[in-house]
Coordinates of C-alpha atoms in Angstrom, one line a residue:
X1 CA -35.1 94.7 6.3
X2 CA -33.3 97.1 8.6
X3 CA -31.8 95.6 11.8
X4 CA -32.0 97.4 15.1
X5 CA -28.5 98.3 16.3
X6 CA -27.4 96.4 19.5
X7 CA -27.1 99.6 21.5
X8 CA -30.6 101.0 20.5
X9 CA -33.1 101.0 23.3
X10 CA -36.0 98.7 23.2
X11 CA -39.4 100.6 23.2
X12 CA -41.1 100.5 26.6
X13 CA -44.4 98.7 26.9
X14 CA -47.5 100.3 28.6
X15 CA -48.2 99.0 32.1
X16 CA -51.4 97.3 31.0
X17 CA -49.6 95.5 28.3
X18 CA -46.8 94.5 30.7
X19 CA -49.3 93.0 33.1
X20 CA -51.1 91.1 30.4
X21 CA -47.8 89.7 29.0
X22 CA -46.7 88.5 32.5
X23 CA -50.1 86.7 33.0
X24 CA -49.7 85.0 29.6
X25 CA -46.2 83.8 30.3
X26 CA -47.1 82.6 33.8
X27 CA -50.1 80.6 32.4
X28 CA -48.0 79.0 29.7
X29 CA -45.3 78.1 32.2
X30 CA -47.8 76.6 34.6
X31 CA -49.5 74.7 31.9
X32 CA -46.2 73.2 30.6
X33 CA -45.3 72.0 34.1
X34 CA -48.8 70.6 34.7
X35 CA -49.0 68.6 31.5
X36 CA -45.6 66.9 31.9
X37 CA -45.1 66.1 35.5
X38 CA -43.0 62.9 35.0
X39 CA -40.7 64.0 32.2
X40 CA -37.1 64.5 33.1
X41 CA -36.5 68.3 32.7
X42 CA -32.7 68.4 32.6
X43 CA -31.5 70.4 29.6
X44 CA -29.1 68.4 27.5
X45 CA -26.3 70.1 25.7
X46 CA -25.2 68.4 22.5
X47 CA -22.2 66.3 23.2
X48 CA -18.8 67.8 22.5
X49 CA -16.7 66.0 19.9
X50 CA -12.9 65.7 20.5
X51 CA -10.1 64.2 18.6
X52 CA -7.8 61.7 20.4
X53 CA -4.4 61.2 18.8
X54 CA -1.6 58.9 19.9
X55 CA 1.9 58.1 18.7
X56 CA 2.2 54.6 20.3
X57 CA 0.1 52.1 22.2
X58 CA 3.1 51.5 24.5
X59 CA 2.7 47.8 24.5
X60 CA 5.0 46.1 26.9
X61 CA 5.7 49.3 28.9
X62 CA 4.2 50.8 32.1
X63 CA 2.0 53.0 29.9
X64 CA 0.3 50.1 28.1
X65 CA -3.5 50.5 28.0
X66 CA -3.5 54.2 28.7
X67 CA -4.9 55.1 25.3
X68 CA -7.9 52.9 26.0
X69 CA -8.2 54.3 29.5
X70 CA -8.3 57.8 28.2
X71 CA -11.0 56.9 25.6
X72 CA -13.0 55.4 28.5
X73 CA -12.6 58.6 30.5
X74 CA -13.9 60.6 27.6
X75 CA -16.9 58.3 27.2
X76 CA -17.6 58.7 31.0
X77 CA -17.7 62.5 30.5
X78 CA -20.3 62.1 27.7
X79 CA -17.9 63.1 24.9
X80 CA -18.0 61.9 21.4
X81 CA -14.5 61.0 20.3
X82 CA -12.4 59.8 17.4
X83 CA -9.2 57.8 18.0
X84 CA -6.5 57.8 15.4
X85 CA -2.7 57.7 15.0
X86 CA -1.0 61.1 15.0
X87 CA 0.8 60.4 11.7
X88 CA -2.7 60.0 10.0
X89 CA -3.6 63.6 11.0
X90 CA -4.4 65.9 8.0
X91 CA -4.2 69.7 7.9
X92 CA -7.5 71.3 8.9
X93 CA -9.0 68.2 10.5
X94 CA -9.5 70.0 13.8
X95 CA -12.2 72.2 12.2
X96 CA -14.6 69.3 12.9
X97 CA -13.8 69.0 16.6
X98 CA -14.1 71.0 19.9
X99 CA -10.8 69.9 21.4
X100 CA -7.7 67.7 21.1
X101 CA -6.2 65.1 23.3
X102 CA -2.8 63.7 22.5
X103 CA -1.3 60.6 24.1
X104 CA 2.5 61.0 23.7
X105 CA 3.8 57.5 24.7
X106 CA 6.9 57.5 22.6
X107 CA 9.9 59.1 24.5
X108 CA 11.7 59.6 21.2
X109 CA 9.2 61.2 18.8
X110 CA 9.9 60.5 15.1
X111 CA 9.7 64.2 14.2
X112 CA 7.0 63.7 11.6
X113 CA 5.3 66.7 10.1
X114 CA 1.9 65.6 11.6
X115 CA 2.9 67.0 15.0
X116 CA 3.5 70.4 13.5
X117 CA 0.3 70.3 11.6
X118 CA -1.9 69.7 14.6
X119 CA 0.0 72.2 16.7
X120 CA -0.6 74.9 14.0
X121 CA -4.3 74.0 13.7
X122 CA -4.7 74.2 17.5
X123 CA -3.3 77.7 17.4
X124 CA -5.4 78.6 14.4
X125 CA -8.7 77.4 15.8
X126 CA -8.0 78.2 19.5
X127 CA -9.2 74.8 20.7
X128 CA -8.6 73.3 24.2
X129 CA -5.6 71.0 24.2
X130 CA -4.8 68.1 26.6
X131 CA -1.3 66.6 26.3
X132 CA -0.4 63.4 28.3
X133 CA 3.1 62.1 28.1
X134 CA 6.4 63.2 26.7
X135 CA 7.4 66.4 24.8
X136 CA 4.7 69.0 25.0
X137 CA 5.0 71.2 21.8
X138 CA 7.1 74.3 22.5
X139 CA 4.4 76.8 21.7
X140 CA 2.2 75.4 24.5
X141 CA 5.1 74.8 26.9
X142 CA 5.9 78.5 26.6
X143 CA 2.3 79.5 27.5
X144 CA 2.5 77.3 30.6
X145 CA 6.1 78.5 31.3
X146 CA 6.7 74.8 31.7
X147 CA 9.9 73.2 32.8
X148 CA 10.3 69.4 33.1
X149 CA 12.8 67.0 34.5
X150 CA 13.4 63.3 34.7
X151 CA 12.9 61.4 38.0
X152 CA 15.0 58.6 39.4
X153 CA 14.0 55.0 38.9
X154 CA 11.7 54.8 41.9
X155 CA 8.0 54.1 42.5
X156 CA 6.0 57.3 42.3
X157 CA 3.0 58.0 44.5
X158 CA 0.0 60.2 43.6
X159 CA -2.1 62.2 46.1
X160 CA -5.3 63.9 45.0
X161 CA -8.8 64.3 46.4
X162 CA -9.4 61.4 48.8
X163 CA -6.4 59.4 47.5
X164 CA -3.1 59.6 49.4
X165 CA 0.1 57.9 48.3
X166 CA -1.4 55.6 45.6
X167 CA 1.2 54.0 43.4
X168 CA 1.6 55.6 39.9
X169 CA 3.0 53.3 37.2
X170 CA 6.1 51.3 37.9
X171 CA 9.5 52.0 39.4
X172 CA 11.1 53.7 36.4
X173 CA 12.4 57.1 35.4
X174 CA 9.6 59.3 34.3
X175 CA 9.2 63.0 33.4
X176 CA 7.7 65.4 36.0
X177 CA 6.8 69.1 36.2
X178 CA 9.6 71.1 37.9
X179 CA 8.0 74.5 37.3
X180 CA 4.9 75.9 35.7
X181 CA 2.5 78.8 36.0
X182 CA -0.6 76.6 35.4
X183 CA -3.1 75.5 38.1
X184 CA -1.7 72.4 39.7
X185 CA -3.7 69.2 40.2
X186 CA -2.7 66.8 42.9
X187 CA 0.9 65.8 43.6
X188 CA 3.3 63.1 42.6
X189 CA 5.9 62.2 45.2
X190 CA 9.1 60.0 45.3
X191 CA 9.4 59.0 49.0
X192 CA 13.1 58.2 49.1
X193 CA 14.3 61.5 47.5
X194 CA 11.5 63.6 49.1
X195 CA 10.8 65.1 45.7
X196 CA 7.3 66.3 44.8
X197 CA 5.7 67.7 41.6
X198 CA 2.1 68.4 40.4
X199 CA 0.3 65.4 38.7
X200 CA -0.9 67.8 36.0
X201 CA -1.3 71.5 35.3
X202 CA -4.0 73.5 33.4
X203 CA -3.9 77.1 32.1
X204 CA -6.4 78.7 29.7
X205 CA -7.5 75.5 28.1
X206 CA -4.0 74.0 27.9
X207 CA -3.6 70.9 30.1
X208 CA -0.5 68.8 30.6
X209 CA 0.1 65.6 32.5
X210 CA 3.6 64.1 32.1
X211 CA 2.5 60.6 33.3
X212 CA -0.9 58.9 32.7
X213 CA -1.2 55.1 33.1
X214 CA -4.1 52.7 33.1
X215 CA -5.2 52.2 36.7
X216 CA -7.8 53.4 39.2
X217 CA -5.6 56.0 40.9
X218 CA -4.2 57.5 37.7
X219 CA -7.6 57.6 36.0
X220 CA -9.3 59.3 39.0
X221 CA -6.5 61.9 39.1
X222 CA -6.9 62.6 35.4
X223 CA -10.7 63.0 35.9
X224 CA -10.1 65.9 38.3
X225 CA -8.2 67.9 35.6
X226 CA -10.5 66.7 32.8
X227 CA -13.5 68.1 34.6
X228 CA -12.0 71.6 34.7
X229 CA -10.5 71.3 31.2
X230 CA -14.1 70.7 29.9
X231 CA -15.5 73.5 32.1
X232 CA -17.8 71.0 33.8
X233 CA -19.2 72.4 37.1
X234 CA -20.8 69.1 38.2
X235 CA -19.4 67.0 41.0
X236 CA -19.7 63.3 41.6
X237 CA -20.4 60.8 44.3
X238 CA -19.2 57.3 45.2
X239 CA -21.5 54.3 44.6
X240 CA -21.2 50.7 45.6
X241 CA -21.9 48.3 42.7
X242 CA -22.0 44.5 42.8
X243 CA -21.9 42.7 39.4
X244 CA -21.9 39.1 38.0
X245 CA -25.4 38.4 39.2
X246 CA -27.4 35.7 37.4
X247 CA -30.6 33.7 37.9
X248 CA -28.5 30.8 39.3
X249 CA -26.8 33.0 41.8
X250 CA -27.5 31.9 45.4
X251 CA -30.8 33.7 45.9
X252 CA -30.7 33.4 49.7
X253 CA -27.3 35.0 49.7
X254 CA -28.5 37.7 47.3
X255 CA -31.4 38.5 49.7
X256 CA -29.2 38.3 52.8
X257 CA -26.6 40.7 51.2
X258 CA -29.4 43.3 50.5
X259 CA -30.6 43.0 54.1
X260 CA -27.1 43.4 55.5
X261 CA -26.3 46.5 53.3
X262 CA -29.6 48.0 54.2
X263 CA -29.0 47.5 57.9
X264 CA -25.6 49.0 57.6
X265 CA -27.0 52.1 55.8
X266 CA -25.1 51.4 52.6
X267 CA -27.0 52.1 49.3
X268 CA -26.0 49.7 46.6
X269 CA -26.4 48.7 42.9
X270 CA -27.0 45.2 41.7
X271 CA -25.9 44.9 38.1
X272 CA -27.6 41.8 36.7
X273 CA -27.1 39.8 33.5
X274 CA -29.9 39.8 31.0
X275 CA -32.0 36.6 30.4
X276 CA -33.5 36.0 27.0
X277 CA -35.1 32.6 27.3
X278 CA -37.1 30.5 29.8
X279 CA -38.2 33.7 31.6
X280 CA -41.5 32.0 32.7
X281 CA -39.7 29.3 34.7
X282 CA -40.3 29.3 38.5
X283 CA -36.5 29.8 39.0
X284 CA -36.7 33.0 37.0
X285 CA -39.8 34.2 38.9
X286 CA -38.0 33.6 42.2
X287 CA -35.0 35.5 40.9
X288 CA -37.2 38.5 39.9
X289 CA -38.8 38.4 43.3
X290 CA -35.4 38.7 45.0
X291 CA -34.4 41.6 42.7
X292 CA -37.6 43.4 43.5
X293 CA -37.0 42.8 47.2
X294 CA -33.4 44.2 46.9
X295 CA -34.8 47.3 45.2
X296 CA -37.0 47.9 48.2
X297 CA -33.9 47.6 50.5
X298 CA -32.4 50.9 49.2
X299 CA -30.9 49.1 46.2
X300 CA -30.8 50.0 42.5
X301 CA -30.9 47.6 39.6
X302 CA -28.7 47.9 36.5
X303 CA -29.0 45.6 33.5
X304 CA -25.7 44.5 32.0
X305 CA -25.2 44.7 28.3
X306 CA -25.5 41.3 26.5
X307 CA -22.2 39.5 26.0
X308 CA -21.6 38.8 22.3
X309 CA -19.0 36.3 21.2
X310 CA -16.3 37.8 19.0
X311 CA -16.2 34.5 17.0
X312 CA -19.9 34.7 16.2
X313 CA -19.7 38.4 15.3
X314 CA -22.2 41.1 16.1
X315 CA -25.7 40.0 15.3
X316 CA -27.5 43.3 15.5
X317 CA -30.9 42.2 14.4
X318 CA -32.0 40.2 17.5
X319 CA -30.0 42.1 20.2
X320 CA -32.3 45.1 20.4
X321 CA -35.5 43.0 20.5
X322 CA -34.1 40.6 23.1
X323 CA -32.8 43.4 25.3
X324 CA -36.1 45.2 25.1
X325 CA -37.9 42.0 26.0
X326 CA -35.8 41.6 29.2
X327 CA -36.3 45.2 30.2
X328 CA -40.1 44.9 29.6
X329 CA -40.0 41.7 31.8
X330 CA -38.3 43.7 34.6
X331 CA -40.9 46.5 34.3
X332 CA -43.8 44.0 34.4
X333 CA -42.3 42.7 37.7
X334 CA -42.2 46.3 39.1
X335 CA -38.4 46.4 38.8
X336 CA -36.9 49.7 37.4
X337 CA -33.5 49.3 35.8
X338 CA -31.8 52.7 35.9
X339 CA -28.6 52.0 33.9
X340 CA -26.5 49.6 31.9
X341 CA -23.2 48.0 32.7
X342 CA -20.8 46.9 30.1
X343 CA -17.2 45.8 29.7
X344 CA -15.2 48.7 28.2
X345 CA -13.5 46.6 25.6
X346 CA -16.8 45.2 24.2
X347 CA -18.2 48.7 24.1
X348 CA -15.2 50.5 22.6
X349 CA -14.5 47.8 20.0
X350 CA -18.1 47.5 18.7
X351 CA -19.6 50.9 19.6
X352 CA -21.0 51.6 16.1
X353 CA -23.3 48.5 16.2
X354 CA -23.4 47.1 19.7
X355 CA -24.1 50.3 21.7
X356 CA -26.9 51.4 19.4
X357 CA -28.5 48.0 19.5
X358 CA -27.9 46.8 23.1
X359 CA -27.4 50.0 25.1
X360 CA -29.5 52.6 23.4
X361 CA -32.3 52.2 26.0
X362 CA -30.4 53.9 28.7
X363 CA -29.2 57.4 29.8
X364 CA -26.9 56.1 32.5
X365 CA -24.0 53.7 32.2
X366 CA -21.1 52.0 34.0
X367 CA -18.1 51.0 31.9
X368 CA -16.0 48.3 33.6
X369 CA -12.3 48.2 32.9
X370 CA -11.6 45.1 30.7
X371 CA -9.7 42.4 32.6
X372 CA -8.2 41.2 29.2
X373 CA -5.8 43.5 27.4
X374 CA -7.2 45.0 24.2
X375 CA -5.6 47.5 21.8
X376 CA -7.3 50.0 19.6
X377 CA -5.7 51.9 16.8
X378 CA -9.0 53.3 15.4
X379 CA -12.3 53.9 17.1
X380 CA -15.1 56.4 17.0
X381 CA -17.5 57.0 19.9
X382 CA -20.8 58.4 18.8
X383 CA -23.3 56.9 21.4
X384 CA -23.0 58.9 24.6
X385 CA -24.6 58.6 28.0
X386 CA -25.4 61.8 29.9
X387 CA -25.0 60.1 33.3
X388 CA -22.0 57.8 33.4
X389 CA -19.8 56.4 36.2
X390 CA -16.1 55.8 36.3
X391 CA -15.7 52.2 37.4
X392 CA -12.8 51.2 39.6
X393 CA -12.2 48.1 41.7
X394 CA -12.5 49.0 45.4
X395 CA -9.6 46.7 46.2
X396 CA -7.3 49.0 44.2
X397 CA -8.2 52.1 46.0
X398 CA -9.1 51.0 49.5
X399 CA -5.6 51.2 51.1
X400 CA -5.1 54.8 49.8
X401 CA -8.6 56.2 50.3
X402 CA -8.0 58.5 53.3
X403 CA -10.5 61.3 53.2
X404 CA -13.6 59.1 53.3
X405 CA -16.4 61.5 54.2
X406 CA -15.9 65.0 52.8
X407 CA -14.0 64.4 49.6
X408 CA -15.4 66.0 46.4
X409 CA -15.2 63.7 43.4
X410 CA -14.9 65.0 39.8
X411 CA -17.3 62.3 38.4
X412 CA -19.6 59.7 39.7
X413 CA -17.4 56.7 40.7
X414 CA -18.7 53.2 40.9
X415 CA -16.6 51.1 43.3
X416 CA -17.4 47.6 42.0
X417 CA -16.8 44.0 43.0
X418 CA -18.0 40.7 41.8
X419 CA -20.9 39.2 43.8
X420 CA -19.9 36.9 46.6
X421 CA -19.7 33.1 46.3
X422 CA -20.5 32.5 50.0
X423 CA -21.7 34.2 53.1
X424 CA -18.2 34.4 54.6
X425 CA -17.0 36.6 51.7
X426 CA -20.1 38.8 52.1
X427 CA -19.5 39.3 55.8
X428 CA -15.8 40.0 55.3
X429 CA -16.5 42.7 52.6
X430 CA -19.3 44.2 54.7
X431 CA -17.0 44.6 57.7
X432 CA -14.5 46.4 55.5
X433 CA -17.1 48.8 54.0
X434 CA -18.5 49.6 57.4
X435 CA -15.1 50.2 59.0
X436 CA -14.0 52.4 56.1
X437 CA -16.7 55.0 56.8
X438 CA -17.0 55.9 53.1
X439 CA -20.2 57.6 52.2
X440 CA -21.9 55.8 49.3
X441 CA -24.6 57.7 47.6
X442 CA -28.1 56.4 46.6
X443 CA -28.1 56.2 42.8
X444 CA -31.9 56.6 42.8
X445 CA -31.6 60.2 44.1
X446 CA -30.5 61.3 40.7
X447 CA -32.6 61.7 37.6
X448 CA -32.2 58.6 35.4
X449 CA -34.3 57.3 32.5
X450 CA -34.6 54.0 30.7
X451 CA -37.0 53.7 27.8
X452 CA -38.4 50.9 25.6
X453 CA -41.3 51.1 23.2
X454 CA -43.6 49.8 26.0
X455 CA -42.2 51.4 29.1
X456 CA -40.6 54.5 30.4
X457 CA -38.7 53.7 33.6
X458 CA -37.2 56.6 35.6
X459 CA -36.1 57.8 39.0
X460 CA -36.0 61.2 40.7
X461 CA -35.3 62.1 44.3
X462 CA -35.4 58.5 45.3
X463 CA -38.8 57.8 43.7
X464 CA -39.1 55.1 41.1
X465 CA -41.8 55.4 38.4
X466 CA -43.0 53.3 35.5
X467 CA -44.8 55.2 32.7
X468 CA -45.0 58.2 35.0
X469 CA -46.7 56.3 37.9
X470 CA -44.7 55.9 41.1
X471 CA -44.3 52.2 42.2
X472 CA -44.7 50.8 45.6
X473 CA -41.6 49.0 46.9
X474 CA -42.3 45.4 47.9
X475 CA -40.4 44.5 51.1
X476 CA -41.5 40.8 51.1
X477 CA -40.4 38.0 48.8
X478 CA -43.5 36.1 47.5
X479 CA -43.4 32.4 47.3
X480 CA -43.4 31.0 43.7
X481 CA -45.0 27.7 43.1
X482 CA -42.8 24.9 41.8
X483 CA -45.8 23.4 39.9
X484 CA -44.8 24.1 36.3
X485 CA -45.1 22.1 33.1
X486 CA -41.6 22.4 31.7
X487 CA -42.5 20.4 28.6
X488 CA -45.8 20.7 26.8
X489 CA -47.7 17.4 27.0
X490 CA -47.7 15.7 23.6
X491 CA -50.9 14.5 21.9
X492 CA -51.0 10.7 21.9
X493 CA -52.6 8.7 19.1
X494 CA -54.5 5.4 19.8
X495 CA -54.1 5.9 23.5
X496 CA -57.6 4.5 24.3
X497 CA -57.1 1.4 22.2
X498 CA -53.8 0.6 23.9
X499 CA -55.4 1.2 27.3
X500 CA -58.2 -1.3 26.5
X501 CA -55.6 -3.8 25.2
X502 CA -53.7 -3.5 28.4
X503 CA -56.8 -4.3 30.4
X504 CA -57.5 -7.3 28.3
X505 CA -54.0 -8.6 28.8
X506 CA -54.2 -8.1 32.5
X507 CA -57.5 -9.9 32.7
X508 CA -56.3 -12.9 30.6
X509 CA -53.1 -13.2 32.7
X510 CA -55.1 -13.1 36.0
X511 CA -57.6 -15.7 34.7
X512 CA -54.7 -17.9 33.6
X513 CA -53.1 -17.7 37.0
X514 CA -56.4 -18.6 38.7
X515 CA -56.9 -21.7 36.4
X516 CA -53.3 -22.7 37.0
X517 CA -53.8 -22.4 40.8
X518 CA -57.0 -24.6 40.6
X519 CA -55.2 -27.3 38.6
X520 CA -52.3 -27.2 41.0
X521 CA -54.6 -27.7 43.9
X522 CA -56.4 -30.6 42.3
X523 CA -53.1 -32.2 41.4
X524 CA -51.9 -32.0 45.0
X525 CA -55.0 -33.6 46.3
X526 CA -54.9 -36.5 43.8
X527 CA -51.3 -37.0 44.6
X528 CA -52.0 -37.2 48.4
X529 CA -54.8 -39.8 47.9
X530 CA -52.6 -42.0 45.7
X531 CA -49.7 -41.7 48.3
X532 CA -52.0 -42.6 51.3
X533 CA -53.1 -45.8 49.6

């Protein structure tokens, strides 16, 4: 069949045909909108897949943990990624990917052939390349017209976006960019010498950051460049998240905190631990009532991923059913969980099984930095979340967060803290948040979706819906009766016989006591008569 050349004019339609075609298109468009009023309409692009290479995990150095931090950043941006050592790279491997990230933590590279292989493949396929650390390959350094130098052993400070003077790494000598034609991102300063340099540069898909460490400031700075490296036009907002919330948390304090944040005009997120047993107990019902109340006080509910013991292994069969049961319980209580929270270490180590079983219900996530060190030499991220937040502890950023109102963030940032143990801790934190004048966004304003087999839970423009029906927000905590049979009454055999037997014993004993009293009285009277004689 002959193809029409691209420059050949398309035949013009008659006016009547044009009007008819417009009417048909309009009708179809209106019908599609009318039939699906509650479906989230955001068009989802298939996730990009990138290769993350590293030469060293830098254990025992200031760069320790930066490989895992970069992997978490890629997950936040919704990317699929494979992590492997650079010396395991094979020629042509980049044909399967849309970009390459290399973590060069070794200041003295071994000169293996693998570095030349991936550099040649990058040039062959023309893929975006992000290099963090030492020794950018010469072919890409020439494109950036890059010159680097080594700083003095002094604490460096990074400034970017709302951050000003946040510490970067440790007081050690580190490489910095002395000259480049690329677009600069942020600045790194050494106060005593007065020296300044860009944190990173980007030019035509080639990005270079000489220093990247695990930590809130460094990760947020890298997110600015990563956003443009990926060609992502979206911007983010700051969110306040409180975690470590259980049914045995002080419910009065949980309710008082929701009231205090609401009165202060601070939207918030409660990230709650899932409960898989005894969900019909009055204590659990009271807990659900408080969560529903917090939801009505401009709060958002997240469900945390179940914690699985490493010693017990990943038991994939019950996790999905138990998690679905907990989400259904929340939905039946008119609570709409809009996202999932998880420790990054648990997620990254067990993504193949754990994420698909325990987190696959959600489109939105919050990955918390792991408090315990964990090291990955191989990992593969296939489960992605279209709406994810970069989680940072507010205590790490608060002293350096200067532009608190108008700063544009590259990703959604969850500034999180553990829930308070007493009212004094809550009041102290509230005073700081109010005095900082930072603008926290309402998570419900975005489009988020959680889905089980029984329920579709979503938000849009601040409205919460269950199975397409908007829910009313309950602003009162209903009392829950404490009258509950915690143990099912057991069936008793021969109960009637033993009851009759008890009555007989009681009657005999009472009759014996009466007879004894009569004989005692008669004996006393006879003894008196004999004594009186």
